[in-house]
mmCIF file of C-alpha atoms and ligand atoms in Angstrom:
data_model
loop_
_atom_site.group_PDB
_atom_site.id
_atom_site.type_symbol
_atom_site.label_atom_id
_atom_site.label_comp_id
_atom_site.label_asym_id
_atom_site.label_seq_id
_atom_site.Cartn_x
_atom_site.Cartn_y
_atom_site.Cartn_z
ATOM 1 C CA MET W 610 0.000 0.000 0.000
ATOM 2 C CA ARG W 611 2.813 2.391 0.922
ATOM 3 C CA THR W 612 4.633 1.577 -2.304
ATOM 4 C CA SER W 613 1.540 2.449 -4.311
ATOM 5 C CA GLN W 614 1.211 5.722 -2.438
ATOM 6 C CA VAL W 615 4.834 6.660 -3.001
ATOM 7 C CA TRP W 616 4.716 5.678 -6.683
ATOM 8 C CA ASN W 617 1.557 7.699 -7.114
ATOM 9 C CA TRP W 618 3.272 10.794 -5.720
ATOM 10 C CA ILE W 619 6.341 10.269 -7.858
ATOM 11 C CA TYR W 620 4.931 9.142 -11.202
ATOM 12 C CA HIS W 621 1.397 10.479 -11.161
ATOM 13 C CA ARG W 622 1.926 13.789 -9.396
ATOM 14 C CA GLY W 623 5.561 14.378 -10.177
ATOM 15 C CA VAL W 624 6.610 15.556 -6.729
ATOM 16 C CA THR W 625 10.324 15.973 -6.122
ATOM 17 C CA GLU W 626 10.359 16.004 -2.316
ATOM 18 C CA PHE W 627 9.181 13.393 0.144
ATOM 19 C CA SER W 628 7.818 16.171 2.367
ATOM 20 C CA ALA W 629 5.120 16.829 -0.260
ATOM 21 C CA MET W 630 3.670 13.329 0.208
ATOM 22 C CA ALA W 631 0.694 14.271 2.354
ATOM 23 C CA ASN W 632 -0.602 10.768 3.115
ATOM 24 C CA ILE W 633 2.812 9.492 4.248
ATOM 25 C CA SER W 634 3.667 9.934 7.933
ATOM 26 C CA LYS W 635 6.315 12.489 8.855
ATOM 27 C CA SER W 636 8.556 9.798 10.297
ATOM 28 C CA LEU W 637 8.444 7.714 7.128
ATOM 29 C CA GLN W 638 9.063 10.841 5.044
ATOM 30 C CA LYS W 639 12.207 11.436 7.113
ATOM 31 C CA GLN W 640 13.318 7.856 6.679
ATOM 32 C CA LEU W 641 12.801 8.018 2.917
ATOM 33 C CA GLU W 642 14.624 11.335 2.745
ATOM 34 C CA ALA W 643 17.617 9.842 4.510
ATOM 35 C CA ASN W 644 17.858 6.988 2.015
ATOM 36 C CA PHE W 645 16.588 8.107 -1.375
ATOM 37 C CA ILE W 646 16.738 11.003 -3.798
ATOM 38 C CA ILE W 647 13.759 11.961 -5.948
ATOM 39 C CA SER W 648 14.838 15.436 -6.999
ATOM 40 C CA ARG W 649 15.596 15.886 -10.717
ATOM 41 C CA PRO W 650 19.017 16.102 -12.281
ATOM 42 C CA ASP W 651 19.825 19.602 -13.638
ATOM 43 C CA VAL W 652 18.955 20.700 -17.141
ATOM 44 C CA THR W 653 22.061 22.587 -18.219
ATOM 45 C CA SER W 654 20.858 23.558 -21.664
ATOM 46 C CA TYR W 655 17.354 23.889 -23.038
ATOM 47 C CA GLN W 656 16.660 24.768 -26.643
ATOM 48 C CA ILE W 657 13.485 25.085 -28.699
ATOM 49 C CA SER W 658 13.640 24.663 -32.455
ATOM 50 C CA GLU W 659 11.632 26.806 -34.848
ATOM 51 C CA ASP W 660 9.580 23.648 -35.556
ATOM 52 C CA GLY W 661 8.705 23.221 -31.860
ATOM 53 C CA THR W 662 11.190 20.428 -31.114
ATOM 54 C CA ARG W 663 12.714 20.788 -27.656
ATOM 55 C CA LYS W 664 16.125 19.563 -26.625
ATOM 56 C CA TYR W 665 17.243 19.052 -23.046
ATOM 57 C CA LEU W 666 20.844 18.573 -21.987
ATOM 58 C CA VAL W 667 20.614 16.770 -18.672
ATOM 59 C CA ARG W 668 23.464 16.815 -16.166
ATOM 60 C CA PHE W 669 23.531 13.859 -13.813
ATOM 61 C CA ARG W 670 24.909 13.949 -10.302
ATOM 62 C CA ASP W 671 28.457 12.978 -11.290
ATOM 63 C CA GLY W 672 28.616 15.780 -13.880
ATOM 64 C CA ASN W 673 28.093 13.546 -16.936
ATOM 65 C CA GLU W 674 25.536 14.721 -19.447
ATOM 66 C CA ALA W 675 23.141 13.268 -22.002
ATOM 67 C CA GLU W 676 20.507 14.732 -24.280
ATOM 68 C CA SER W 677 16.837 14.022 -24.811
ATOM 69 C CA VAL W 678 14.514 15.477 -27.420
ATOM 70 C CA PHE W 679 10.750 16.098 -27.483
ATOM 71 C CA ILE W 680 9.215 16.100 -30.965
ATOM 72 C CA PRO W 681 5.623 17.371 -31.112
ATOM 73 C CA ASP W 682 3.410 16.391 -34.035
ATOM 74 C CA GLU W 683 -0.224 17.131 -34.752
ATOM 75 C CA ASP W 684 -1.495 13.797 -33.515
ATOM 76 C CA ARG W 685 1.259 12.783 -31.094
ATOM 77 C CA GLY W 686 4.343 13.774 -29.150
ATOM 78 C CA THR W 687 7.468 11.651 -29.155
ATOM 79 C CA LEU W 688 10.165 11.808 -26.535
ATOM 80 C CA CYS W 689 13.541 10.490 -27.647
ATOM 81 C CA ILE W 690 15.732 9.461 -24.714
ATOM 82 C CA SER W 691 19.353 8.407 -24.251
ATOM 83 C CA SER W 692 20.605 5.201 -22.664
ATOM 84 C CA GLN W 693 24.344 5.923 -22.403
ATOM 85 C CA VAL W 694 26.701 8.881 -22.103
ATOM 86 C CA GLY W 695 28.489 8.612 -25.436
ATOM 87 C CA CYS W 696 28.537 5.394 -27.452
ATOM 88 C CA THR W 697 30.940 2.579 -28.327
ATOM 89 C CA LEU W 698 29.564 1.756 -31.757
ATOM 90 C CA ASN W 699 31.397 4.368 -33.847
ATOM 91 C CA CYS W 700 28.916 4.467 -36.701
ATOM 92 C CA ARG W 701 30.604 6.697 -39.246
ATOM 93 C CA PHE W 702 27.635 8.953 -39.934
ATOM 94 C CA CYS W 703 26.709 9.579 -36.287
ATOM 95 C CA TYR W 704 27.867 12.559 -34.242
ATOM 96 C CA THR W 705 27.440 10.716 -30.955
ATOM 97 C CA GLY W 706 29.938 8.157 -32.284
ATOM 98 C CA THR W 707 32.666 10.797 -32.281
ATOM 99 C CA GLN W 708 32.346 10.964 -28.515
ATOM 100 C CA ARG W 709 33.801 8.072 -26.558
ATOM 101 C CA LEU W 710 31.608 6.097 -24.209
ATOM 102 C CA VAL W 711 31.772 7.476 -20.730
ATOM 103 C CA ARG W 712 29.281 5.230 -18.988
ATOM 104 C CA ASN W 713 25.896 3.562 -18.960
ATOM 105 C CA LEU W 714 22.986 5.517 -17.572
ATOM 106 C CA SER W 715 21.249 4.048 -14.532
ATOM 107 C CA ALA W 716 17.550 3.156 -14.716
ATOM 108 C CA ASN W 717 16.810 6.215 -12.620
ATOM 109 C CA GLU W 718 18.736 8.460 -15.019
ATOM 110 C CA ILE W 719 16.871 7.030 -17.999
ATOM 111 C CA VAL W 720 13.475 7.557 -16.342
ATOM 112 C CA SER W 721 14.490 11.033 -15.146
ATOM 113 C CA GLN W 722 14.634 12.195 -18.765
ATOM 114 C CA ILE W 723 10.898 11.567 -19.020
ATOM 115 C CA MET W 724 10.241 13.249 -15.676
ATOM 116 C CA ILE W 725 12.123 16.347 -16.855
ATOM 117 C CA ALA W 726 10.187 16.544 -20.114
ATOM 118 C CA ARG W 727 6.907 16.165 -18.224
ATOM 119 C CA ASP W 728 7.921 18.954 -15.832
ATOM 120 C CA ASP W 729 8.598 21.133 -18.840
ATOM 121 C CA LEU W 730 5.347 20.216 -20.611
ATOM 122 C CA GLY W 731 3.263 20.635 -17.448
ATOM 123 C CA GLU W 732 2.066 17.020 -17.428
ATOM 124 C CA TRP W 733 1.413 16.624 -13.691
ATOM 125 C CA PRO W 734 -0.736 15.056 -12.489
ATOM 126 C CA THR W 735 -0.799 12.580 -15.368
ATOM 127 C CA PRO W 736 -3.666 13.690 -17.628
ATOM 128 C CA THR W 737 -6.271 10.973 -18.257
ATOM 129 C CA ASP W 738 -6.363 11.843 -21.925
ATOM 130 C CA GLY W 739 -4.594 14.277 -24.200
ATOM 131 C CA ARG W 740 -1.109 13.473 -22.903
ATOM 132 C CA LYS W 741 1.594 15.434 -24.675
ATOM 133 C CA ILE W 742 4.137 12.627 -24.536
ATOM 134 C CA THR W 743 2.354 9.794 -26.315
ATOM 135 C CA ASN W 744 5.384 7.834 -27.512
ATOM 136 C CA ILE W 745 8.839 7.131 -26.170
ATOM 137 C CA VAL W 746 11.743 6.074 -28.352
ATOM 138 C CA LEU W 747 15.090 4.822 -27.075
ATOM 139 C CA MET W 748 16.854 6.438 -29.999
ATOM 140 C CA GLY W 749 19.018 9.031 -28.329
ATOM 141 C CA MET W 750 22.633 8.640 -27.385
ATOM 142 C CA GLY W 751 24.019 5.171 -26.857
ATOM 143 C CA GLU W 752 23.189 1.571 -27.689
ATOM 144 C CA PRO W 753 20.329 0.501 -25.409
ATOM 145 C CA LEU W 754 21.099 -3.208 -25.667
ATOM 146 C CA TYR W 755 24.618 -2.594 -24.344
ATOM 147 C CA ASN W 756 22.947 -1.291 -21.194
ATOM 148 C CA PHE W 757 20.399 -4.079 -21.031
ATOM 149 C CA GLU W 758 19.580 -4.361 -17.331
ATOM 150 C CA ASN W 759 19.152 -0.644 -16.720
ATOM 151 C CA VAL W 760 17.122 -0.144 -19.891
ATOM 152 C CA LYS W 761 14.910 -3.059 -18.935
ATOM 153 C CA LYS W 762 14.303 -1.691 -15.457
ATOM 154 C CA ALA W 763 13.543 1.776 -16.836
ATOM 155 C CA VAL W 764 11.115 0.460 -19.456
ATOM 156 C CA LEU W 765 9.302 -1.624 -16.854
ATOM 157 C CA ILE W 766 8.778 1.570 -14.841
ATOM 158 C CA LEU W 767 7.520 3.322 -17.978
ATOM 159 C CA ARG W 768 5.098 0.488 -18.648
ATOM 160 C CA ASP W 769 3.930 -0.018 -15.070
ATOM 161 C CA PRO W 770 0.265 0.947 -14.538
ATOM 162 C CA GLU W 771 1.359 2.617 -11.291
ATOM 163 C CA GLY W 772 4.430 4.138 -12.947
ATOM 164 C CA ILE W 773 4.476 6.238 -16.105
ATOM 165 C CA GLN W 774 1.627 4.155 -17.602
ATOM 166 C CA MET W 775 2.829 3.933 -21.179
ATOM 167 C CA SER W 776 1.650 1.045 -23.307
ATOM 168 C CA ARG W 777 4.521 -1.061 -24.630
ATOM 169 C CA ARG W 778 3.099 -0.463 -28.082
ATOM 170 C CA ARG W 779 4.113 3.149 -27.681
ATOM 171 C CA ILE W 780 7.685 2.451 -26.649
ATOM 172 C CA THR W 781 10.304 1.701 -29.291
ATOM 173 C CA LEU W 782 13.854 0.530 -28.737
ATOM 174 C CA SER W 783 16.334 1.146 -31.520
ATOM 175 C CA THR W 784 19.398 -1.071 -31.842
ATOM 176 C CA ALA W 785 22.296 -1.140 -34.273
ATOM 177 C CA GLY W 786 22.009 -4.932 -34.058
ATOM 178 C CA VAL W 787 23.285 -6.514 -30.854
ATOM 179 C CA VAL W 788 22.110 -9.877 -32.129
ATOM 180 C CA PRO W 789 22.634 -12.045 -29.014
ATOM 181 C CA LEU W 790 20.389 -9.787 -26.933
ATOM 182 C CA MET W 791 17.543 -9.188 -29.348
ATOM 183 C CA GLU W 792 15.467 -12.199 -28.408
ATOM 184 C CA ARG W 793 15.803 -11.391 -24.693
ATOM 185 C CA ALA W 794 14.827 -7.804 -25.403
ATOM 186 C CA GLY W 795 11.605 -8.966 -27.024
ATOM 187 C CA ARG W 796 10.796 -11.356 -24.240
ATOM 188 C CA GLU W 797 11.837 -9.339 -21.183
ATOM 189 C CA ILE W 798 11.435 -5.721 -22.240
ATOM 190 C CA GLY W 799 8.615 -6.328 -24.725
ATOM 191 C CA VAL W 800 8.742 -3.137 -26.742
ATOM 192 C CA ASN W 801 8.608 -2.317 -30.442
ATOM 193 C CA LEU W 802 11.875 -2.935 -32.198
ATOM 194 C CA ALA W 803 13.662 -0.590 -34.575
ATOM 195 C CA VAL W 804 16.854 -1.728 -36.253
ATOM 196 C CA SER W 805 19.455 0.596 -37.741
ATOM 197 C CA LEU W 806 20.051 -1.296 -40.969
ATOM 198 C CA HIS W 807 21.401 1.465 -43.232
ATOM 199 C CA ALA W 808 22.911 -0.838 -45.867
ATOM 200 C CA VAL W 809 21.993 -3.980 -47.773
ATOM 201 C CA THR W 810 25.421 -5.561 -48.248
ATOM 202 C CA ASP W 811 27.928 -6.534 -45.577
ATOM 203 C CA GLU W 812 30.607 -4.676 -47.485
ATOM 204 C CA VAL W 813 28.852 -1.318 -47.077
ATOM 205 C CA ARG W 814 27.369 -2.023 -43.658
ATOM 206 C CA ASP W 815 30.766 -3.056 -42.258
ATOM 207 C CA LYS W 816 31.943 0.485 -42.966
ATOM 208 C CA LEU W 817 28.865 2.390 -41.841
ATOM 209 C CA VAL W 818 27.883 0.366 -38.785
ATOM 210 C CA PRO W 819 31.032 -1.403 -37.561
ATOM 211 C CA ILE W 820 29.092 -3.776 -35.270
ATOM 212 C CA ASN W 821 28.172 -5.498 -38.553
ATOM 213 C CA ARG W 822 31.637 -7.093 -38.585
ATOM 214 C CA LYS W 823 30.622 -8.970 -35.479
ATOM 215 C CA TYR W 824 26.982 -9.620 -36.381
ATOM 216 C CA PRO W 825 26.549 -9.491 -40.162
ATOM 217 C CA ILE W 826 23.307 -8.870 -42.036
ATOM 218 C CA HIS W 827 22.308 -12.529 -42.255
ATOM 219 C CA GLU W 828 22.522 -12.976 -38.474
ATOM 220 C CA LEU W 829 20.791 -9.668 -37.859
ATOM 221 C CA LEU W 830 17.834 -10.394 -40.124
ATOM 222 C CA SER W 831 17.487 -13.918 -38.745
ATOM 223 C CA ALA W 832 17.258 -12.418 -35.249
ATOM 224 C CA CYS W 833 14.623 -9.976 -36.539
ATOM 225 C CA ARG W 834 12.610 -12.850 -37.969
ATOM 226 C CA ASP W 835 12.712 -14.544 -34.558
ATOM 227 C CA TYR W 836 11.950 -11.380 -32.557
ATOM 228 C CA PRO W 837 9.186 -12.247 -30.069
ATOM 229 C CA GLY W 838 6.055 -10.258 -30.662
ATOM 230 C CA ALA W 839 6.840 -9.196 -34.220
ATOM 231 C CA HIS W 840 3.922 -9.801 -36.545
ATOM 232 C CA ASN W 841 2.048 -7.894 -39.198
ATOM 233 C CA ALA W 842 0.210 -5.720 -36.741
ATOM 234 C CA ARG W 843 3.444 -4.950 -34.892
ATOM 235 C CA ARG W 844 6.138 -4.555 -37.474
ATOM 236 C CA ILE W 845 9.840 -4.135 -37.009
ATOM 237 C CA THR W 846 11.046 -0.766 -38.246
ATOM 238 C CA PHE W 847 14.187 -0.746 -40.349
ATOM 239 C CA GLU W 848 15.912 2.596 -40.124
ATOM 240 C CA TYR W 849 17.753 3.448 -43.287
ATOM 241 C CA ILE W 850 19.872 6.583 -43.478
ATOM 242 C CA MET W 851 20.066 8.247 -46.882
ATOM 243 C CA LEU W 852 23.704 8.908 -47.762
ATOM 244 C CA LYS W 853 24.491 10.357 -51.148
ATOM 245 C CA ASP W 854 26.130 7.813 -53.492
ATOM 246 C CA ILE W 855 26.746 5.376 -50.650
ATOM 247 C CA ASN W 856 23.535 3.405 -50.098
ATOM 248 C CA ASP W 857 20.855 5.239 -52.077
ATOM 249 C CA SER W 858 20.711 3.634 -55.547
ATOM 250 C CA ASP W 859 17.672 1.947 -57.128
ATOM 251 C CA ALA W 860 19.555 -1.334 -56.819
ATOM 252 C CA ASP W 861 19.911 -0.753 -53.054
ATOM 253 C CA ALA W 862 16.152 -0.145 -52.749
ATOM 254 C CA LYS W 863 15.363 -3.357 -54.622
ATOM 255 C CA LYS W 864 17.866 -5.345 -52.589
ATOM 256 C CA LEU W 865 16.305 -3.984 -49.396
ATOM 257 C CA VAL W 866 12.863 -5.207 -50.425
ATOM 258 C CA GLY W 867 14.414 -8.503 -51.511
ATOM 259 C CA LEU W 868 15.891 -9.013 -48.048
ATOM 260 C CA ILE W 869 12.608 -8.211 -46.306
ATOM 261 C CA HIS W 870 10.831 -10.778 -48.448
ATOM 262 C CA LYS W 871 13.586 -13.378 -48.217
ATOM 263 C CA TYR W 872 13.530 -13.358 -44.432
ATOM 264 C CA GLU W 873 9.723 -13.005 -44.400
ATOM 265 C CA LEU W 874 9.928 -10.045 -42.067
ATOM 266 C CA PRO W 875 6.882 -8.162 -40.838
ATOM 267 C CA ALA W 876 8.675 -4.900 -41.508
ATOM 268 C CA LYS W 877 8.400 -1.288 -42.470
ATOM 269 C CA VAL W 878 11.213 0.980 -43.522
ATOM 270 C CA ASN W 879 11.904 4.444 -42.152
ATOM 271 C CA LEU W 880 14.065 6.495 -44.474
ATOM 272 C CA ILE W 881 16.144 8.995 -42.517
ATOM 273 C CA PRO W 882 17.673 11.845 -44.509
ATOM 274 C CA PHE W 883 21.233 12.171 -43.232
ATOM 275 C CA ASN W 884 21.552 14.990 -40.694
ATOM 276 C CA PRO W 885 24.836 16.805 -41.089
ATOM 277 C CA TRP W 886 27.216 17.705 -38.258
ATOM 278 C CA PRO W 887 30.600 19.480 -38.128
ATOM 279 C CA GLY W 888 33.223 17.437 -39.982
ATOM 280 C CA ALA W 889 30.831 14.678 -41.128
ATOM 281 C CA PRO W 890 32.289 12.546 -43.938
ATOM 282 C CA TYR W 891 28.945 12.157 -45.784
ATOM 283 C CA GLU W 892 26.300 14.170 -47.547
ATOM 284 C CA CYS W 893 22.556 13.703 -47.527
ATOM 285 C CA SER W 894 21.047 12.180 -50.684
ATOM 286 C CA ASP W 895 19.195 14.618 -52.937
ATOM 287 C CA TRP W 896 15.515 14.935 -52.167
ATOM 288 C CA GLU W 897 14.390 13.470 -55.518
ATOM 289 C CA ARG W 898 16.623 10.464 -54.877
ATOM 290 C CA ILE W 899 15.072 9.894 -51.461
ATOM 291 C CA GLU W 900 11.563 10.094 -52.928
ATOM 292 C CA LYS W 901 12.425 7.688 -55.727
ATOM 293 C CA PHE W 902 13.977 5.281 -53.218
ATOM 294 C CA SER W 903 10.874 5.478 -51.072
ATOM 295 C CA SER W 904 8.478 4.911 -53.984
ATOM 296 C CA LEU W 905 10.411 1.871 -55.220
ATOM 297 C CA ILE W 906 9.984 0.252 -51.827
ATOM 298 C CA PHE W 907 6.311 1.237 -51.592
ATOM 299 C CA LYS W 908 5.677 -0.301 -55.004
ATOM 300 C CA SER W 909 6.857 -3.649 -53.690
ATOM 301 C CA GLY W 910 4.281 -3.504 -50.936
ATOM 302 C CA VAL W 911 6.516 -2.360 -48.081
ATOM 303 C CA SER W 912 5.793 0.918 -46.324
ATOM 304 C CA ALA W 913 8.755 3.328 -46.499
ATOM 305 C CA PRO W 914 7.925 6.813 -45.242
ATOM 306 C CA ILE W 915 10.587 9.480 -45.101
ATOM 307 C CA ARG W 916 11.303 10.657 -41.550
ATOM 308 C CA MET W 917 11.161 14.414 -41.837
ATOM 309 C CA PRO W 918 14.167 15.978 -40.126
ATOM 310 C CA ARG W 919 13.130 17.743 -36.939
ATOM 311 C CA GLY W 920 15.065 20.212 -34.841
ATOM 312 C CA ARG W 921 18.074 20.436 -37.152
ATOM 313 C CA ASP W 922 18.535 24.106 -36.252
ATOM 314 C CA ILE W 923 19.283 23.152 -32.649
ATOM 315 C CA MET W 924 21.230 19.979 -33.533
ATOM 316 C CA ALA W 925 18.428 17.836 -32.138
ATOM 317 C CA ALA W 926 17.827 15.592 -35.154
ATOM 318 C CA CYS W 927 18.796 11.894 -35.371
ATOM 319 C CA GLY W 928 22.512 11.407 -34.960
ATOM 320 C CA GLN W 929 23.225 14.999 -33.966
ATOM 321 C CA LEU W 930 23.270 14.505 -30.214
ATOM 322 C CA LYS W 931 26.415 15.008 -28.246
ATOM 323 C CA SER W 932 26.840 16.082 -24.634
ATOM 324 C CA ALA W 933 28.516 19.344 -25.511
ATOM 325 C CA SER W 934 25.882 21.914 -26.375
ATOM 326 C CA ILE W 935 26.173 25.514 -25.396
ATOM 327 C CA LYS W 936 25.394 25.726 -21.722
ATOM 328 C CA ILE W 937 22.727 28.030 -20.366
ATOM 329 C CA LYS W 938 21.783 28.398 -16.752
ATOM 330 C CA ALA W 939 18.572 26.965 -15.353
ATOM 331 C CA SER W 940 17.481 30.471 -14.322
ATOM 332 C CA GLU W 941 17.797 31.651 -17.937
ATOM 333 C CA ARG W 942 15.967 28.539 -19.123
ATOM 334 C CA LYS W 943 12.907 29.572 -17.145
ATOM 335 C CA LYS W 944 12.705 32.796 -19.143
ATOM 336 C CA LEU W 945 12.495 30.929 -22.461
HETATM 337 N N1 SAH A 1371 22.404 2.782 -31.017
HETATM 338 C C1 SAH A 1371 21.011 2.716 -31.398
HETATM 339 C C2 SAH A 1371 20.277 3.933 -30.931
HETATM 340 C C3 SAH A 1371 20.632 5.204 -31.663
HETATM 341 S S1 SAH A 1371 19.224 5.572 -32.544
HETATM 342 C C4 SAH A 1371 20.921 2.477 -32.892
HETATM 343 O O1 SAH A 1371 21.941 2.495 -33.557
HETATM 344 O O2 SAH A 1371 19.823 2.200 -33.405
HETATM 345 C C5 SAH A 1371 19.613 6.852 -33.508
HETATM 346 C C6 SAH A 1371 19.181 6.621 -34.959
HETATM 347 O O3 SAH A 1371 19.667 7.754 -35.710
HETATM 348 C C7 SAH A 1371 19.850 5.393 -35.551
HETATM 349 O O4 SAH A 1371 19.048 4.793 -36.534
HETATM 350 C C8 SAH A 1371 21.064 6.024 -36.181
HETATM 351 O O5 SAH A 1371 21.639 5.175 -37.119
HETATM 352 C C9 SAH A 1371 20.485 7.275 -36.763
HETATM 353 N N2 SAH A 1371 21.498 8.290 -37.054
HETATM 354 C C10 SAH A 1371 22.719 8.414 -36.515
HETATM 355 N N3 SAH A 1371 23.383 9.457 -37.047
HETATM 356 C C11 SAH A 1371 22.554 10.024 -37.938
HETATM 357 C C12 SAH A 1371 22.654 11.160 -38.783
HETATM 358 N N4 SAH A 1371 23.731 11.914 -38.811
HETATM 359 N N5 SAH A 1371 21.603 11.452 -39.567
HETATM 360 C C13 SAH A 1371 20.472 10.700 -39.517
HETATM 361 N N6 SAH A 1371 20.317 9.627 -38.729
HETATM 362 C C14 SAH A 1371 21.348 9.273 -37.944
#
């Protein structure tokens, strides 16, 4: 009963001090205070894009930082959260990959990114309908499956009916393809799966997504086929970055469809126009090329929408996150 009360204060009302928990006795409040922290980490930079996208740079208690991004749309709001400070994968097109891995985020630090966004969006107490954050994607900094236990714990709090109360259908985990953990992710974390495919041959994928040298395309797609819970109503999303003259030919599009059919995957494709960053070795494909690529895939019966870049002006788009934005003080943030 006490646990339910405390969870209700934390996740339904968003309080950040035990002393605000009116139905908890003073002595228990004191005891909790002496043992636990529920205050938020600091937001050291807060930026709003001209398209309404918001980016938060969160500083954790040891001084390490990670970013999260809120992307409002007409019919939904997606919060993109980070699972690690930095990343070990070194994908050549990704800005985060230029930053070395510092550490995994704890479950509390992962969940705190949602708490911070809800503070900012005024979502306390949890609205019964019309929530601003309708979807959560683990697509920020880091490889979530390399931080399996903490990501699992955080997602279970997100899904818990007494926690953040998000349906697992509205939570998506994106992986570059940590094949040995994919099946466990489906079974134990139970969320939608997105896979950063980005190339249709091992030769190209080895260069773009170096983890491919360990787990090549055949192993990756076999693991996708076996992913628990994937079926036509709950498709796996293949993320495919559009890089000029690297992976964007008609032949690549046809090969992509061929692979989806060969492995009999309940899949959809998300085409991501490459988001540039300082010193990036690639260019984004031309717009006509992206549209042609998309229509070739559509014609073969596979959905392939283009993910419109959001928040590029504040470096908040896919692959642009790095814990080194311009810092502004919390007091200045309030004025924004
Ligand atoms: N490590 C996980 C989570 C990161 S998700 C993964 O690889 O899936 C971030 C998504 O943005 C991935 O699909 C990633 O490949 C993509 N991405 C990275 N850099 C990008 C860039 N510069 N432009 C567009 N998309 C990018």
